PDB file of C-alpha atoms in Angstrom:
ATOM      1  CA  LEU N   1     -13.864  -8.797  -7.616  1.00 40.00           C
ATOM      2  CA  PHE N   2      -9.995  -8.860  -7.797  1.00 42.00           C
ATOM      3  CA  ASN N   3      -8.197 -10.412  -4.795  1.00 46.00           C
ATOM      4  CA  HIS N   4      -4.790  -8.894  -3.937  1.00 44.00           C
ATOM      5  CA  ALA N   5      -2.747 -11.330  -6.125  1.00 44.00           C
ATOM      6  CA  ASP N   6      -4.995 -10.470  -9.036  1.00 47.00           C
ATOM      7  CA  LYS N   7      -4.665  -6.732  -8.673  1.00 46.00           C
ATOM      8  CA  TRP N   8      -0.867  -7.047  -8.397  1.00 46.00           C
ATOM      9  CA  ARG N   9      -0.608  -9.166 -11.623  1.00 49.00           C
ATOM     10  CA  ALA N  10      -2.925  -6.598 -13.503  1.00 48.00           C
ATOM     11  CA  HIS N  11      -0.727  -3.946 -12.422  1.00 56.00           C
ATOM     12  CA  ALA N  12       2.682  -5.473 -12.719  1.00 59.00           C
ATOM     13  CA  GLY N  13       4.170  -5.278 -16.267  1.00 65.00           C
ATOM     14  CA  TYR N  14       1.854  -2.339 -17.300  1.00 70.00           C
ATOM     15  CA  LEU N  15       2.034   0.282 -14.460  1.00 78.00           C
ATOM     16  CA  SER N  16       5.032  -1.070 -12.819  1.00 86.00           C
ATOM     17  CA  CYS N  17       8.197  -3.035 -13.649  1.00 90.00           C
ATOM     18  CA  ALA N  18       7.408  -6.821 -14.486  1.00 91.00           C
ATOM     19  CA  ILE N  19      10.625  -7.862 -12.855  1.00 91.00           C
ATOM     20  CA  CYS N  20      11.096  -5.526  -9.579  1.00 90.00           C
ATOM     21  CA  ALA N  21       7.219  -4.477  -9.285  1.00 88.00           C
ATOM     22  CA  LYS N  22       8.301  -1.002  -8.749  1.00 89.00           C
ATOM     23  CA  THR N  23       5.934   1.647 -10.164  1.00 84.00           C
ATOM     24  CA  PHE N  24       7.873   3.284 -12.785  1.00 81.00           C
ATOM     25  CA  ASP N  25       8.434   6.773 -11.087  1.00 80.00           C
ATOM     26  CA  GLU N  26      10.164   4.826  -8.207  1.00 83.00           C
ATOM     27  CA  THR N  27      12.812   3.210 -10.504  1.00 81.00           C
ATOM     28  CA  ASP N  28      16.366   4.297 -10.958  1.00 81.00           C
ATOM     29  CA  LEU N  29      17.169   7.088 -13.492  1.00 78.00           C
ATOM     30  CA  VAL N  30      18.933   5.736 -16.731  1.00 74.00           C
ATOM     31  CA  GLU N  31      20.498   8.481 -18.784  1.00 74.00           C
ATOM     32  CA  GLY N  32      18.548  11.229 -16.641  1.00 76.00           C
ATOM     33  CA  ARG N  33      15.015   9.702 -16.932  1.00 76.00           C
ATOM     34  CA  HIS N  34      12.896   6.709 -15.735  1.00 79.00           C
ATOM     35  CA  GLU N  35      13.666   4.561 -18.492  1.00 85.00           C
ATOM     36  CA  VAL N  36      10.706   2.133 -19.418  1.00 89.00           C
ATOM     37  CA  LYS N  37      11.038  -0.610 -22.129  1.00 91.00           C
ATOM     38  CA  VAL N  38       8.382  -2.566 -23.718  1.00 92.00           C
ATOM     39  CA  LEU N  39       9.153  -6.478 -24.251  1.00 94.00           C
ATOM     40  CA  VAL N  40       7.906  -8.401 -27.297  1.00 92.00           C
ATOM     41  CA  CYS N  41       4.949  -9.583 -24.970  1.00 92.00           C
ATOM     42  CA  PHE N  42       3.844  -5.938 -24.306  1.00 90.00           C
ATOM     43  CA  HIS N  43       4.875  -6.146 -20.614  1.00 91.00           C
ATOM     44  CA  SER N  44       7.072  -3.426 -19.516  1.00 91.00           C
ATOM     45  CA  VAL N  45      10.265  -3.398 -17.546  1.00 93.00           C
ATOM     46  CA  CYS N  46      12.402  -0.610 -15.907  1.00 91.00           C
ATOM     47  CA  GLY N  47      15.915   0.064 -17.523  1.00 90.00           C
ATOM     48  CA  THR N  48      17.708  -1.101 -14.616  1.00 92.00           C
ATOM     49  CA  CYS N  49      16.159  -4.459 -14.506  1.00 93.00           C
ATOM     50  CA  LEU N  50      16.354  -4.957 -18.210  1.00 94.00           C
ATOM     51  CA  GLN N  51      20.204  -3.961 -18.193  1.00 93.00           C
ATOM     52  CA  THR N  52      20.548  -6.493 -15.247  1.00 94.00           C
ATOM     53  CA  ALA N  53      18.873  -9.264 -17.231  1.00 94.00           C
ATOM     54  CA  LEU N  54      20.586  -8.679 -20.513  1.00 94.00           C
ATOM     55  CA  ALA N  55      23.929  -8.616 -18.624  1.00 94.00           C
ATOM     56  CA  ASP N  56      23.264 -12.291 -17.464  1.00 91.00           C
ATOM     57  CA  HIS N  57      25.381 -14.262 -19.868  1.00 87.00           C
ATOM     58  CA  ALA N  58      24.121 -17.593 -18.754  1.00 90.00           C
ATOM     59  CA  THR N  59      21.577 -17.649 -21.273  1.00 88.00           C
ATOM     60  CA  ASP N  60      20.959 -15.922 -24.792  1.00 91.00           C
ATOM     61  CA  SER N  61      17.154 -15.438 -24.076  1.00 93.00           C
ATOM     62  CA  LEU N  62      15.158 -13.034 -22.025  1.00 94.00           C
ATOM     63  CA  LEU N  63      12.149 -14.602 -20.105  1.00 93.00           C
ATOM     64  CA  CYS N  64       9.074 -12.339 -19.091  1.00 93.00           C
ATOM     65  CA  PRO N  65       8.383 -13.167 -15.469  1.00 90.00           C
ATOM     66  CA  LEU N  66       4.792 -12.459 -15.885  1.00 90.00           C
ATOM     67  CA  CYS N  67       3.734 -14.503 -18.867  1.00 91.00           C
ATOM     68  CA  LEU N  68       6.988 -16.571 -19.411  1.00 94.00           C
ATOM     69  CA  CYS N  69       7.274 -15.374 -22.925  1.00 93.00           C
ATOM     70  CA  SER N  70      10.849 -16.242 -24.189  1.00 94.00           C
ATOM     71  CA  GLN N  71      12.712 -13.892 -26.423  1.00 93.00           C
ATOM     72  CA  ASP N  72      16.142 -13.392 -27.931  1.00 95.00           C
ATOM     73  CA  LYS N  73      18.212 -10.694 -26.088  1.00 95.00           C
ATOM     74  CA  LYS N  74      18.926  -7.507 -27.787  1.00 94.00           C
ATOM     75  CA  THR N  75      21.010  -4.436 -26.703  1.00 92.00           C
ATOM     76  CA  LEU N  76      18.932  -2.125 -24.287  1.00 89.00           C
ATOM     77  CA  HIS N  77      18.460   0.460 -26.957  1.00 89.00           C
ATOM     78  CA  GLU N  78      16.809  -2.010 -29.456  1.00 94.00           C
ATOM     79  CA  TYR N  79      13.993  -2.476 -27.015  1.00 93.00           C
ATOM     80  CA  LEU N  80      11.051   0.051 -27.703  1.00 88.00           C
ATOM     81  CA  PRO N  81      10.536   2.644 -25.046  1.00 87.00           C
ATOM     82  CA  HIS N  82       6.884   2.753 -23.349  1.00 84.00           C
ATOM     83  CA  PHE N  83       5.975   6.049 -25.391  1.00 71.00           C
ATOM     84  CA  GLU N  84       2.738   6.542 -23.484  1.00 74.00           C
ATOM     85  CA  LEU N  85       4.153   6.480 -20.175  1.00 71.00           C
ATOM     86  CA  HIS N  86       7.291   8.626 -20.960  1.00 63.00           C
ATOM     87  CA  SER N  87       4.663  11.107 -22.505  1.00 67.00           C
ATOM     88  CA  MET N  88       2.600  11.182 -19.374  1.00 68.00           C
ATOM     89  CA  THR N  89       5.825  11.657 -17.337  1.00 66.00           C
ATOM     90  CA  ASP N  90       6.965  14.555 -19.474  1.00 64.00           C
ATOM     91  CA  ARG N  91       3.371  16.221 -19.129  1.00 65.00           C
ATOM     92  CA  GLU N  92       3.448  15.894 -15.281  1.00 65.00           C
ATOM     93  CA  LYS N  93       6.891  17.716 -15.394  1.00 65.00           C
ATOM     94  CA  ILE N  94       5.856  20.424 -17.628  1.00 68.00           C
ATOM     95  CA  ALA N  95       2.665  20.995 -15.523  1.00 73.00           C
ATOM     96  CA  GLN N  96       4.810  21.424 -12.392  1.00 70.00           C
TER      97      GLN N  96
END
């Protein structure tokens, strides 16, 4: 069975932001929606955390806090959106 730390690690980066650990529906809105981006390691981050990490000029790379995968920084819009999560969110809004 998973202990608490294992459950958090399984949840973080897939159903919640890999950086701030908020579930994506709790994150700040970016351009009117809960922006979720996918890193090259396939962990996901909220738009606000990614913007903050990209604005850090101390380094030219971005480090995933979960798997420590290093990747070159790109602009926010060059990171792929989490299409499945956006689709689920849109379906929930339509159903209401």
